Each structure stands twice: as C-alpha cells, then as structure tokens.
C-alpha cells in the first residue's frame, strides 16, 4: 500500500472506492454543500459519546477535562474552518483504516447505484460521512490524539488518490480527541464566516447530544450554538417538528424527511425514553444480508452502542434513540445479547411502532403508503419470523392485486369484497407483477371477478408458506390444487363458455397422461383457464409451484412432485383434440400435441421445455405440415 516512506511519515493510497467517491465530491456540481458540516459534527459528537461510555470503566481517560464539547473555529483571511472535539480520538491504524477506506456497509452499494444516476442528487440524500469535507475543501488536515495515548498523528490529503500520515509532537495536537481543519476552496469561503456557520449548525446539528461552541475570530471568546440537551428527554409537546427533522438527520445519516416520528416515555415496569423515526427513503443497506438495525441505545443519557439490535430485524430501517433508566451503565457485549430488560424494551417499542403505523394508515393514507412502498418488503419478514406479531402486521400489510390497478389494498379490503361462495384468499407468486398478471393461472379468477393478491417480493414466498390465514380465510395459491372456482358465479358481463364435454376431455387427458408419463402427475380439465390452452399447477397437497422454484433456487428444497397439467375445455384447440381423441386414431398428432402443449405450459411458467430438442423437432414437423397445407 505504501508509496513512499520518509523518516517522519508515509504516503498511502486511498482504497479505489474512496478515490471514486472523492472524485464525485470534488467534481459534482452540488446543490447543498452545507451537509459536510453536519457530517463532521456528527462524527465529533459520536467520538465524544464513545469516550463518555468508555470512561465509565476507565475514568482516568477523562483526566482534568470531563466536559465534552465540539469547538468550531474559522479563519476568514486564511480561508480555513476547524471542527475539534475532545472525544475518543484515533490512533495511527484507526486513521488509516477509517479515513482511507469505506467502512459503511451501504456506501459500496451507493457507489454502484451512482454508476448510471445523478450522483450529486444522491449524495444529497445520503450522507457519505467524512469524505463530504472534500466538497468544500481543497485539502483536509486531521490531527488526532487518542484518549490516554502518549502520541498523536496527523492525516492530510488534497482529495486526489492519496493521503499522508505522520506523527506530530504532542504540543501541536489536541490534548485529547480530533481536530479536523479544512482549507476551503474558492467557492466555499463563506463557510469561514460566522453567519454561515451559525445558520448551518442551526439547520442540521442543533440537537446533537454534545454542546457545540463557536470560537469568535476576534478573540472575544466563544458562543454556544447548541447546548447538547437530549431532544428525546423533552416531552412531545415541547419539541418542534423542525427539531425532530434535524435530529433525524443526525441519527440516520440521511437527508430525507422522516415519514413517522415516534416520541414517548414509557413508565411502569421499565422506564425508558424513545425517539424513533421511520425514514421515507430506503437506506442503502436495507437488504444487506446481515440485516442489522442501527438504533442508538443510551442508558441514562450515556450513549452505549448502536449494535444492540433493540428491534427485530424486520424493523431494521427504524432509526433513532432508546434511552433506558433501568439498564446498568457497564453493559458488556455479552450482557446485551440476552438481556431481559432490553428484550422487554424491544417488545414494548415494537408494539408501539406497529400501532403508530396502524394509526398513520388511518390518518394519512398517502404517507403510510410511502412507508409501505419503501419498507413493506422488510416488514413482511415479520410475518414468518415473529409469529406473535402476525396479526398486527396483517393489519397494516398492503398488497397490489388483480383488481387494484396499481393501488394498495389491505387484507380487510380484500375480505370485505369476497365474491359469493369464495372461501379463500387467493394469491399468485412471481418475480414481477406484470408477469403474474399475464400468467394463465389467474384467467379463471378474473372471469369470476375474484381478486388475486400479486405477491412479487422475494419474501412473499416465505411468509405465505407458513401463513395460516386471515379472518378465518386460508391463503391459497392460484397454482395450487384444483381451484374450487365452479362454486363462485361468473362475473357480470362474462360470456358463458361453450366447453367440450367432460367425457371427451377425460379421454384426451388420459391419452396425454399416457404420452407424458412421469413428467406429470395428472392431466385434467381446468376451471382456472379462459383464454390460454394449458397451464401447470401443483397437486392437491403439493407446494405452490413458484414457491417450489424459489426454494430450489435457494437450495432449501429440490423441486419434487410432478405437476398437474390442466387443459382448457373451452379452448377451440382442446375441443378439436378432444374430438380426435374420442374418434380414435390420430396417434402421432395427439402425441405431438401432448408434448408441445406440455412444453407450452412450461414456457408460460418461465421454464424451457424439458427436452428442447424434441420440442423443436416437433414444432418443425408441425410447421412443415402446415405449409404443405
Ligand atoms: P461514519 O461516521 O458513518 O462511520 P465517516 O466516513 O464519517 O463514516 O467516518 C469514518 C470513521 O472515522 C468513523 O466511523 C470513526 O470511526 C472515524 N472518525 C471520523 N471522525 C472522527 C472523529 N472526529 N473522532 C474519532 N473518530 C472519527
């Protein structure tokens, strides 16, 4: 990694992704550069809170400076702005790792997302941390001394491909913590002005839980810009929406508006304060396999960790603070794992979030649907992971359906509109809604005016597998078993179908079965088809066909159990074939038909014919015969 080493320092290359990010920072014509200051202040506040926690066990780390603060100072003539904290600080290794690579799990995905899109706009929505300093600075200088350390280090970069690191004498370093000095570029000199600094802090950082002061350039002392009071300790009636929005920015690292703010104090068996937000945009790491949440756990105002996983993984997108009165301050990692108080808090907060979401759905449908758009696919994980929450989640779950024309429908809406004699909630699984809508399986449902849920999120396959039903109605796949459609009357305006007689279709089905052998478990007449000739469904007890495929792809199960081939007795071709079957003879033509239609049904399911070469040969023969007329 080292490019050059001198007696005093070293020049190192940034990780490739960082260079990419920095280039964006430098070149992006960026609409809101103010955000860099929030990122630096957030880092400074986090560093103070980390030390506050560490010092619980090791109080000598604080020395004679127990009061945390963030000090801003600017030099207008020199064009510099400095953000200094007396927090935990960084040693050499940490500086190289933290300021030379990309630690945030979402950032890589973010960069990939940038490839085609509008980088500047995206950076505006998602904080990219320390590196955003290069939007306003031609060079950044970081001097840090870790709490308790006897050495200090300086990190310096102009934001091109490399950075420098060298030791600094202690008298040139803060007594403890980190000092970040930006040499502002020509377009950004305003950030050295008191007015600008005050405005930006008021807008983005007024409620970080560490005080912020501004050193006045004329040597007249300092001015407090933020008192470090914990917003979550205020009562709801004392806090303003704008304060919430600003604090949300600090805890989430995002720049969207929170869609829902949940702020309350729990009293009783456990006492704790909660200030949580549901974002309106998806964080980048939403589908990261680790599925980690980032709620900040405090104990009596002292920040403990953001790794406690206070909420279940299906609420991992919720951001904010939970501050407990009852937990011990010296919580170790192991103690966090299975702590009964923390678990009780988690359960309480989960219930509250669900009920607040339900209230939001009632009070502000549009806003709620935005939340569901962004996080519905995650919340539905709770349907199979958190059985005790299932009913509460059913209540807020929304679905696109064959009748909703792109709008969201709740299960209560669905059940309220059941057709006469309809006893199940029907669903269709698939990769995307358009494909599901085109699948032959739902034709007969449309004909009878039966609504079908379109389940196209990967998670859907998992929860429907274990779902018992809603309001006494079982969930049933449109590709499963013999759909009991006959009992439901045909919808108004739908013509009656002139179908081939049962016995003729029966004869044809028997011949088909003979030809197809083990490839199908049964061939039978269908009630679910109206325009398509054929489709494949699962046997009576078999798993949904789509689900079986998804599980096989995840290697959770192998596709087993041959499917049922269903024939549309109302289709002209099937009628013609049935006539031929009854008449006898036509052995070769019927055999071709069996194999080609089976292939057809597989293609409609998104699979190739099981013997593509044989299929192609038969199609070829058919075409030659057709041409010969
Ligand atoms: P994030 O804050 O999201 O982790 P950043 O790029 O802003 O991403 O910072 C990277 C890391 O650098 C931080 O996680 C922290 O470990 C370290 N860091 C940044 N600023 C400071 C600071 N003022 N004091 C101590 N550590 C810091």
XYZ file of C-alpha atoms and ligand atoms in Angstrom:
656
model
C 0.000 0.000 0.000
C 2.876 2.360 0.814
C 4.070 4.587 -1.981
C 6.837 6.295 -0.146
C 8.122 6.354 3.358
C 10.170 9.064 4.942
C 11.654 9.145 8.382
C 8.654 11.017 9.671
C 5.729 9.945 7.613
C 4.171 7.868 4.916
C 2.118 8.392 1.783
C -0.617 5.879 1.188
C -3.187 5.281 -1.491
C -6.878 5.509 -0.829
C -8.935 2.421 -1.417
C -10.190 2.538 -5.015
C -13.794 3.194 -3.977
C -12.742 6.146 -1.853
C -10.960 7.719 -4.785
C -14.093 7.263 -6.810
C -16.181 8.877 -4.100
C -13.748 11.756 -3.688
C -13.806 12.479 -7.382
C -17.542 12.790 -7.143
C -17.194 15.139 -4.211
C -14.723 17.361 -5.971
C -16.432 17.478 -9.329
C -20.080 17.230 -8.509
C -21.886 20.478 -9.001
C -23.512 20.025 -5.720
C -26.669 21.782 -4.732
C -26.335 21.565 -0.995
C -22.795 21.563 0.231
C -23.845 22.623 3.741
C -24.179 19.000 4.675
C -20.435 18.465 5.038
C -20.558 20.297 8.354
C -23.267 18.059 9.701
C -21.199 15.019 8.804
C -18.128 16.355 10.625
C -20.147 17.430 13.669
C -21.893 14.055 13.802
C -18.527 12.300 13.795
C -17.257 14.631 16.535
C -20.366 14.008 18.651
C -20.096 10.238 18.163
C -16.439 10.385 19.232
C -17.407 12.226 22.441
C -20.167 9.755 23.189
C -17.870 6.796 22.638
C -15.408 8.191 25.144
C -18.150 9.047 27.613
C -19.065 5.376 27.556
C -15.501 4.081 27.699
C -14.802 6.338 30.684
C -17.499 4.637 32.714
C -14.988 1.886 33.283
C -11.831 3.911 32.928
C -12.492 7.304 34.399
C -8.845 8.388 34.195
C -9.291 8.654 30.421
C -11.058 11.945 31.014
C -8.184 13.461 33.006
C -8.999 17.001 34.053
C -11.330 17.578 31.109
C -14.600 15.777 31.903
C -16.894 18.035 29.874
C -17.356 17.090 26.282
C -17.717 19.682 23.603
C -17.295 20.386 19.950
C -15.448 23.558 19.102
C -15.773 25.229 15.728
C -13.339 27.903 14.683
C -12.715 29.721 11.460
C -10.031 31.899 9.983
C -11.583 34.151 7.400
C -8.384 35.548 5.986
C -6.724 32.156 5.798
C -9.892 30.539 4.485
C -9.974 27.673 6.968
C -12.630 26.054 9.106
C -11.845 23.746 12.021
C -14.036 21.220 13.817
C -12.430 19.997 17.038
C -13.703 17.557 19.613
C -12.369 16.183 22.872
C -13.726 12.732 22.163
C -12.107 9.358 21.878
C -9.605 10.265 19.132
C -7.874 7.933 16.687
C -4.505 6.245 16.672
C -2.471 5.741 13.520
C -4.093 2.476 12.497
C -7.581 3.839 13.010
C -6.815 6.924 10.973
C -5.544 4.842 8.076
C -8.482 2.485 8.268
C -11.266 4.943 8.996
C -10.159 7.724 6.700
C -8.696 5.697 3.871
C -11.287 3.024 3.238
C -15.035 2.801 3.084
C -16.369 1.344 6.279
C -20.057 1.921 5.879
C -21.715 -1.109 4.504
C -24.127 0.890 2.414
C -21.588 3.091 0.716
C -20.386 0.499 -1.728
C -23.924 -0.193 -2.848
C -24.398 3.549 -3.018
C -21.468 3.896 -5.390
C -22.805 1.108 -7.554
C -26.128 2.902 -7.598
C -24.382 6.039 -8.762
C -22.978 4.390 -11.861
C -25.878 5.467 -14.030
C -27.730 8.022 -11.980
C -27.440 11.546 -10.795
C -24.618 11.383 -8.278
C -24.993 14.826 -6.857
C -28.654 14.388 -6.036
C -27.978 11.065 -4.353
C -25.170 12.398 -2.223
C -27.637 14.980 -1.056
C -29.969 12.305 0.239
C -27.479 10.031 1.893
C -24.654 11.353 3.982
C -21.334 9.921 2.923
C -19.572 10.947 6.093
C -16.108 12.352 6.466
C -15.335 12.415 2.752
C -18.002 15.021 2.121
C -15.461 17.537 3.504
C -13.859 17.448 0.067
C -16.901 19.137 -1.408
C -15.788 22.385 0.171
C -12.103 21.873 0.928
C -9.065 21.787 -1.315
C -7.268 19.984 1.468
C -8.216 18.373 4.750
C -5.928 18.071 7.732
C -6.797 15.811 10.658
C -4.775 15.778 13.862
C -5.833 13.292 16.478
C -4.730 12.041 19.844
C -6.482 9.077 21.273
C -7.724 9.392 24.842
C -4.947 8.139 27.126
C -2.339 7.926 24.343
C 1.096 9.459 24.508
C 1.416 10.032 20.794
C -0.539 11.961 18.200
C -0.900 11.628 14.445
C -1.619 13.862 11.533
C -3.510 12.779 8.419
C -3.524 15.022 5.400
C -4.940 14.818 1.885
C -5.911 17.011 -1.032
C -8.568 14.505 -2.052
C -6.770 13.049 -5.054
C -5.588 9.463 -4.967
C -3.500 9.515 -1.793
C -3.144 10.710 1.752
C -0.223 11.295 4.074
C 0.203 10.263 7.641
C 2.857 11.342 10.100
C 3.423 11.639 13.831
C 3.054 15.100 15.381
C 4.543 16.427 18.608
C 2.036 16.499 21.448
C 2.161 20.265 21.733
C 0.878 20.525 18.149
C -2.069 18.185 18.817
C -5.243 18.463 20.851
C -4.809 17.228 24.421
C -7.419 14.637 23.531
C -9.629 13.982 20.536
C -9.618 15.096 16.955
C -9.157 18.370 15.123
C -10.267 18.498 11.505
C -9.120 21.568 9.586
C -10.454 22.320 6.130
C -8.698 24.655 3.734
C -11.777 25.922 1.965
C -11.807 26.017 -1.804
C -12.569 29.199 -3.731
C -16.299 28.521 -3.977
C -16.628 27.752 -0.298
C -15.009 30.628 1.545
C -18.374 31.547 3.069
C -18.004 28.607 5.460
C -15.354 30.629 7.275
C -17.971 33.257 8.136
C -19.711 33.253 11.483
C -23.115 33.856 9.945
C -22.884 30.862 7.652
C -21.598 28.564 10.362
C -24.400 29.558 12.724
C -27.012 29.061 10.065
C -25.772 25.608 9.069
C -25.431 24.382 12.663
C -28.923 25.629 13.490
C -30.311 23.821 10.498
C -28.535 20.477 10.766
C -26.871 19.961 14.098
C -28.657 21.907 16.811
C -29.635 18.744 18.683
C -26.629 16.521 18.658
C -26.203 15.380 22.254
C -22.896 17.215 22.765
C -22.610 21.013 23.114
C -21.254 22.959 20.148
C -19.456 26.267 20.565
C -18.070 28.671 18.011
C -14.797 30.422 18.796
C -15.141 34.005 17.742
C -12.324 35.097 15.479
C -11.655 38.398 17.232
C -10.556 36.668 20.395
C -13.719 37.718 22.230
C -14.419 34.262 23.487
C -16.913 31.731 22.290
C -20.574 31.487 21.535
C -22.713 28.449 22.301
C -24.523 27.260 19.165
C -26.100 24.140 20.663
C -26.475 23.126 24.293
C -26.155 19.367 23.829
C -29.514 18.741 25.523
C -31.012 15.392 24.682
C -34.033 16.058 22.495
C -35.573 12.708 23.372
C -35.783 13.778 27.014
C -38.104 16.612 26.168
C -41.808 15.891 26.139
C -43.555 15.672 22.825
C -45.349 18.964 23.424
C -42.066 20.803 23.983
C -40.414 19.614 20.802
C -40.887 21.128 17.375
C -41.168 19.285 14.065
C -38.075 21.088 12.788
C -36.090 19.848 15.787
C -37.165 16.298 15.033
C -36.216 16.631 11.383
C -32.768 17.927 12.264
C -32.150 15.268 14.909
C -33.347 12.602 12.494
C -30.590 13.740 10.142
C -28.002 13.252 12.860
C -29.113 9.770 13.877
C -29.935 8.415 10.428
C -27.199 9.915 8.296
C -29.875 10.540 5.675
C -31.277 13.730 4.288
C -34.854 12.707 3.648
C -37.770 13.669 5.867
C -38.876 11.151 8.452
C -42.206 9.646 7.424
C -43.138 8.893 11.007
C -41.810 10.177 14.334
C -42.427 8.127 17.460
C -41.574 10.005 20.640
C -42.686 8.910 24.094
C -41.630 7.957 27.579
C -42.505 4.551 28.912
C -43.163 4.281 32.610
C -44.081 1.344 34.778
C -42.102 -1.851 34.977
C -39.384 -0.402 32.810
C -38.663 3.225 32.303
C -37.242 4.462 29.065
C -37.448 7.305 26.589
C -37.931 6.665 22.899
C -37.356 8.929 19.933
C -37.565 6.900 16.770
C -38.114 7.658 13.135
C -39.333 5.742 10.146
C -37.456 7.184 7.151
C -39.240 7.988 3.941
C -36.437 6.564 1.809
C -34.727 3.214 1.846
C -31.306 3.257 3.489
C -28.641 1.717 1.260
C -28.015 -1.277 3.414
C -31.675 -2.233 3.738
C -31.154 -5.572 2.034
C -27.692 -6.223 3.392
C -27.648 -9.901 4.414
C -26.599 -9.011 7.967
C -29.980 -7.288 8.448
C -28.662 -5.070 11.223
C -30.535 -2.174 12.743
C -28.807 0.943 13.970
C -30.884 2.244 16.850
C -28.719 4.047 19.366
C -29.032 2.644 22.850
C -28.461 5.076 25.707
C -28.515 4.413 29.411
C -29.444 7.485 31.457
C -28.277 9.772 28.643
C -24.993 7.988 28.115
C -24.573 6.539 24.658
C -23.826 2.817 24.869
C -23.930 1.314 21.398
C -25.735 1.211 18.094
C -25.220 -2.540 17.850
C -27.668 -3.687 20.496
C -30.381 -4.669 17.967
C -33.143 -3.336 20.182
C -35.742 -4.038 17.488
C -36.264 -7.206 15.432
C -34.565 -7.384 12.018
C -37.823 -6.706 10.186
C -37.802 -3.208 11.723
C -34.138 -2.603 10.915
C -34.930 0.538 8.934
C -36.157 2.384 12.054
C -33.662 4.993 13.258
C -33.264 6.918 16.490
C -32.646 6.603 20.187
C -33.826 4.417 23.040
C -32.663 5.653 26.454
C -33.167 3.299 29.386
C -33.369 4.268 33.039
C -33.019 0.707 34.310
C -30.125 -0.901 32.467
C -26.731 -0.880 34.160
C -24.232 1.522 32.615
C -21.479 -1.039 32.368
C -23.250 -3.197 29.811
C -20.874 -5.611 28.181
C -21.443 -7.117 24.768
C -22.482 -10.417 26.325
C -24.910 -8.684 28.616
C -26.536 -7.022 25.631
C -27.145 -10.363 23.969
C -29.907 -11.757 26.127
C -30.761 -9.003 28.489
C -34.325 -9.364 29.827
C -34.775 -5.626 30.308
C -33.577 -4.893 26.793
C -35.845 -7.608 25.435
C -38.816 -6.155 27.273
C -37.989 -2.723 25.906
C -37.688 -4.193 22.412
C -41.114 -5.802 22.692
C -42.683 -2.624 24.019
C -41.168 -0.456 21.311
C -42.092 -2.945 18.567
C -45.738 -2.886 19.662
C -45.709 0.869 19.754
C -44.225 1.213 16.281
C -46.787 -1.187 14.861
C -49.642 0.691 16.488
C -48.262 4.024 15.299
C -48.001 2.671 11.769
C -51.578 1.489 12.013
C -52.654 4.933 13.193
C -50.744 6.537 10.361
C -52.503 4.255 7.888
C -55.830 5.520 9.214
C -54.883 9.172 9.489
C -52.714 9.759 6.434
C -53.063 7.092 3.852
C -50.649 8.630 1.378
C -47.877 8.985 3.886
C -48.408 5.473 5.151
C -48.302 4.046 1.648
C -44.967 5.762 1.113
C -43.688 3.872 4.139
C -45.123 0.639 2.808
C -43.621 1.261 -0.620
C -40.193 1.647 0.942
C -40.331 -0.914 3.734
C -43.256 -3.266 3.144
C -40.951 -5.946 1.792
C -38.948 -5.787 5.039
C -41.914 -5.610 7.400
C -43.356 -8.746 5.781
C -40.310 -10.674 7.038
C -42.005 -10.311 10.412
C -44.922 -12.407 9.183
C -42.866 -15.561 9.393
C -40.216 -14.555 11.883
C -42.416 -13.074 14.534
C -45.499 -15.209 14.812
C -46.888 -13.261 17.750
C -46.862 -10.099 15.610
C -48.510 -11.699 12.638
C -51.979 -10.322 13.216
C -50.688 -6.826 13.856
C -48.657 -6.984 10.649
C -51.610 -8.367 8.645
C -53.471 -5.308 9.783
C -51.021 -2.873 8.211
C -49.893 -5.038 5.284
C -50.815 -3.735 1.847
C -50.933 -5.592 -1.446
C -51.260 -4.916 -5.119
C -53.996 -7.102 -6.546
C -55.520 -8.059 -9.878
C -58.280 -5.560 -9.186
C -56.416 -2.725 -7.522
C -54.960 -1.199 -10.702
C -51.650 -0.424 -9.091
C -53.119 0.866 -5.806
C -52.527 -0.724 -2.412
C -55.206 -2.898 -0.786
C -55.357 -4.174 2.769
C -56.464 -7.689 3.691
C -59.567 -6.229 5.312
C -60.421 -4.606 1.966
C -59.907 -7.943 0.258
C -62.051 -9.913 2.662
C -64.717 -7.212 2.530
C -65.049 -7.771 -1.215
C -65.162 -11.566 -1.355
C -67.294 -12.985 -4.142
C -70.295 -15.186 -3.248
C -69.086 -18.631 -2.104
C -65.451 -17.558 -2.144
C -63.787 -19.116 0.870
C -60.073 -18.460 0.364
C -57.734 -15.526 -0.115
C -56.080 -16.233 -3.448
C -52.553 -15.165 -4.277
C -50.148 -15.511 -7.164
C -46.396 -15.550 -6.645
C -43.901 -14.380 -9.234
C -40.860 -12.262 -9.969
C -42.783 -9.233 -11.093
C -46.327 -8.031 -11.160
C -46.566 -7.733 -14.907
C -45.581 -11.354 -15.396
C -48.030 -12.509 -12.770
C -50.825 -10.603 -14.444
C -50.005 -12.364 -17.692
C -49.919 -15.838 -16.211
C -52.667 -18.220 -17.380
C -53.445 -19.278 -13.826
C -55.372 -16.171 -12.955
C -57.646 -16.103 -16.012
C -60.451 -18.052 -14.422
C -60.279 -15.900 -11.307
C -60.747 -12.778 -13.384
C -63.707 -14.365 -15.129
C -65.385 -14.923 -11.803
C -64.453 -11.493 -10.509
C -62.213 -12.959 -7.812
C -59.435 -10.704 -6.608
C -55.932 -12.209 -6.508
C -53.049 -10.821 -4.432
C -49.966 -10.227 -6.576
C -47.012 -11.312 -4.489
C -43.790 -10.294 -6.182
C -41.408 -9.588 -3.285
C -38.928 -12.413 -2.680
C -40.045 -12.522 0.951
C -43.632 -13.324 -0.049
C -42.785 -16.906 -0.918
C -41.612 -17.432 2.646
C -44.417 -15.983 4.662
C -47.277 -17.436 2.633
C -45.721 -20.818 3.216
C -46.432 -20.560 6.928
C -49.417 -18.214 6.879
C -52.469 -19.825 8.388
C -54.981 -17.401 7.070
C -56.622 -14.102 7.778
C -60.045 -13.629 9.293
C -60.736 -17.344 9.016
C -59.856 -17.465 5.312
C -56.873 -19.565 4.292
C -54.349 -18.193 1.826
C -54.397 -20.246 -1.337
C -52.148 -20.107 -4.359
C -53.705 -19.885 -7.806
C -51.284 -22.585 -8.922
C -52.120 -24.984 -6.169
C -54.537 -27.882 -6.237
C -57.841 -27.945 -8.047
C -59.063 -24.398 -7.636
C -62.585 -24.588 -6.357
C -63.851 -21.989 -8.744
C -67.022 -23.566 -10.027
C -68.962 -22.511 -6.950
C -68.236 -18.856 -7.499
C -70.547 -17.341 -10.094
C -69.136 -15.911 -13.296
C -68.808 -12.120 -13.106
C -71.349 -9.934 -14.820
C -70.670 -9.344 -18.473
C -68.589 -12.505 -18.860
C -69.974 -14.799 -21.524
C -70.691 -18.444 -20.789
C -68.150 -20.764 -22.271
C -69.051 -23.464 -24.715
C -66.820 -26.217 -23.379
C -66.042 -29.657 -24.698
C -67.976 -32.379 -22.877
C -66.308 -33.733 -19.739
C -66.061 -37.234 -21.094
C -64.252 -36.120 -24.254
C -61.777 -34.026 -22.286
C -61.357 -37.016 -19.995
C -60.412 -39.231 -22.933
C -57.964 -36.634 -24.210
C -56.478 -36.191 -20.726
C -55.943 -39.944 -20.400
C -54.123 -40.071 -23.749
C -51.968 -37.099 -22.774
C -51.083 -38.708 -19.482
C -50.073 -41.863 -21.298
C -47.741 -39.885 -23.553
C -46.277 -37.695 -20.829
C -45.791 -40.478 -18.313
C -43.992 -39.421 -15.123
C -43.494 -35.906 -16.300
C -46.942 -35.036 -14.971
C -48.809 -36.482 -12.031
C -52.160 -35.896 -13.661
C -53.831 -34.343 -16.703
C -57.261 -32.847 -16.161
C -59.784 -30.238 -17.256
C -59.245 -26.801 -15.767
C -61.565 -24.253 -14.261
C -58.889 -21.614 -13.987
C -58.257 -21.066 -17.703
C -60.289 -18.943 -20.084
C -58.031 -17.903 -22.970
C -54.887 -19.978 -22.530
C -54.874 -23.601 -23.669
C -52.971 -25.144 -20.788
C -51.208 -24.474 -17.511
C -49.278 -26.379 -14.880
C -50.376 -26.461 -11.264
C -49.294 -28.255 -8.142
C -51.087 -31.361 -6.988
C -53.650 -31.197 -4.198
C -51.102 -31.359 -1.428
C -48.118 -30.065 -3.363
C -46.317 -26.829 -2.668
C -47.091 -23.775 -4.718
C -45.178 -24.104 -8.000
C -43.494 -20.715 -7.792
C -42.545 -21.277 -4.185
C -41.070 -24.632 -5.035
C -38.882 -22.964 -7.648
C -37.752 -20.195 -5.313
C -36.869 -22.700 -2.620
C -34.983 -24.804 -5.124
C -33.035 -21.729 -6.232
C -32.117 -21.126 -2.595
C -31.275 -24.791 -2.234
C -33.754 -25.166 0.569
C -35.501 -27.924 -1.269
C -35.315 -29.653 -4.586
C -38.193 -29.387 -6.994
C -40.113 -32.542 -6.447
C -43.534 -33.886 -7.197
C -44.560 -33.822 -10.840
C -47.037 -31.039 -11.679
C -50.596 -31.390 -12.889
C -51.252 -30.379 -16.499
C -54.578 -28.606 -16.818
C -56.414 -28.286 -20.145
C -58.854 -25.537 -21.033
C -62.022 -27.341 -22.176
C -63.358 -24.109 -23.633
C -60.456 -23.604 -25.995
C -61.041 -24.408 -29.668
C -57.847 -26.393 -29.992
C -58.534 -28.513 -26.935
C -62.065 -29.116 -28.199
C -60.698 -30.201 -31.561
C -58.155 -32.505 -29.938
C -60.828 -33.975 -27.656
C -62.955 -34.799 -30.727
C -59.996 -36.543 -32.311
C -59.284 -38.464 -29.122
C -62.873 -39.705 -28.977
C -62.841 -40.614 -32.665
C -59.720 -42.755 -32.175
C -56.590 -42.901 -34.331
C -54.514 -39.747 -34.914
C -51.940 -41.295 -32.625
C -48.965 -39.274 -33.809
C -50.801 -35.920 -33.898
C -52.140 -36.415 -30.369
C -48.728 -37.403 -29.100
C -47.209 -34.268 -30.653
C -49.972 -32.195 -29.100
C -49.354 -33.658 -25.645
C -45.657 -32.907 -25.745
C -45.946 -29.496 -27.370
C -48.670 -28.314 -25.004
C -46.736 -29.554 -22.014
C -43.732 -27.578 -23.307
C -46.009 -24.589 -23.804
C -47.181 -24.750 -20.216
C -43.587 -24.879 -19.011
C -42.690 -21.854 -21.117
C -45.613 -19.933 -19.601
C -44.116 -20.704 -16.192
C -40.785 -19.284 -17.314
C -39.106 -22.663 -17.825
C -37.739 -24.228 -21.027
C -39.448 -27.343 -22.430
C -37.961 -30.341 -20.628
C -36.488 -31.703 -23.866
C -35.876 -28.605 -26.021
C -34.502 -30.548 -28.998
C -37.511 -32.868 -29.131
C -39.829 -29.892 -28.708
C -38.130 -28.038 -31.567
C -38.255 -31.086 -33.840
C -41.980 -31.455 -33.270
C -42.647 -27.752 -33.851
C -40.666 -28.058 -37.077
C -42.739 -31.018 -38.223
C -45.925 -29.154 -37.423
C -44.850 -26.144 -39.451
C -43.833 -28.270 -42.424
C -47.246 -29.950 -42.356
C -48.976 -26.603 -42.050
C -47.052 -25.205 -45.053
C -47.870 -28.280 -47.064
C -51.418 -27.225 -46.315
P -19.303 7.021 9.655
O -19.265 8.182 10.612
O -20.612 6.816 9.030
O -18.733 5.764 10.222
P -17.272 8.567 8.331
O -16.657 8.470 6.975
O -17.866 9.889 8.661
O -18.329 7.408 8.424
O -16.187 8.247 9.418
C -15.460 7.060 9.363
C -14.932 6.700 10.726
O -13.860 7.573 11.097
C -15.917 6.833 11.866
O -16.726 5.695 11.972
C -14.982 6.981 13.059
O -14.528 5.717 13.486
C -13.818 7.731 12.477
N -13.922 9.166 12.783
C -14.334 10.143 11.957
N -14.300 11.341 12.587
C -13.859 11.109 13.835
C -13.616 11.928 14.993
N -13.858 13.246 14.981
N -13.157 11.312 16.107
C -12.927 9.983 16.142
N -13.142 9.165 15.090
C -13.606 9.715 13.957
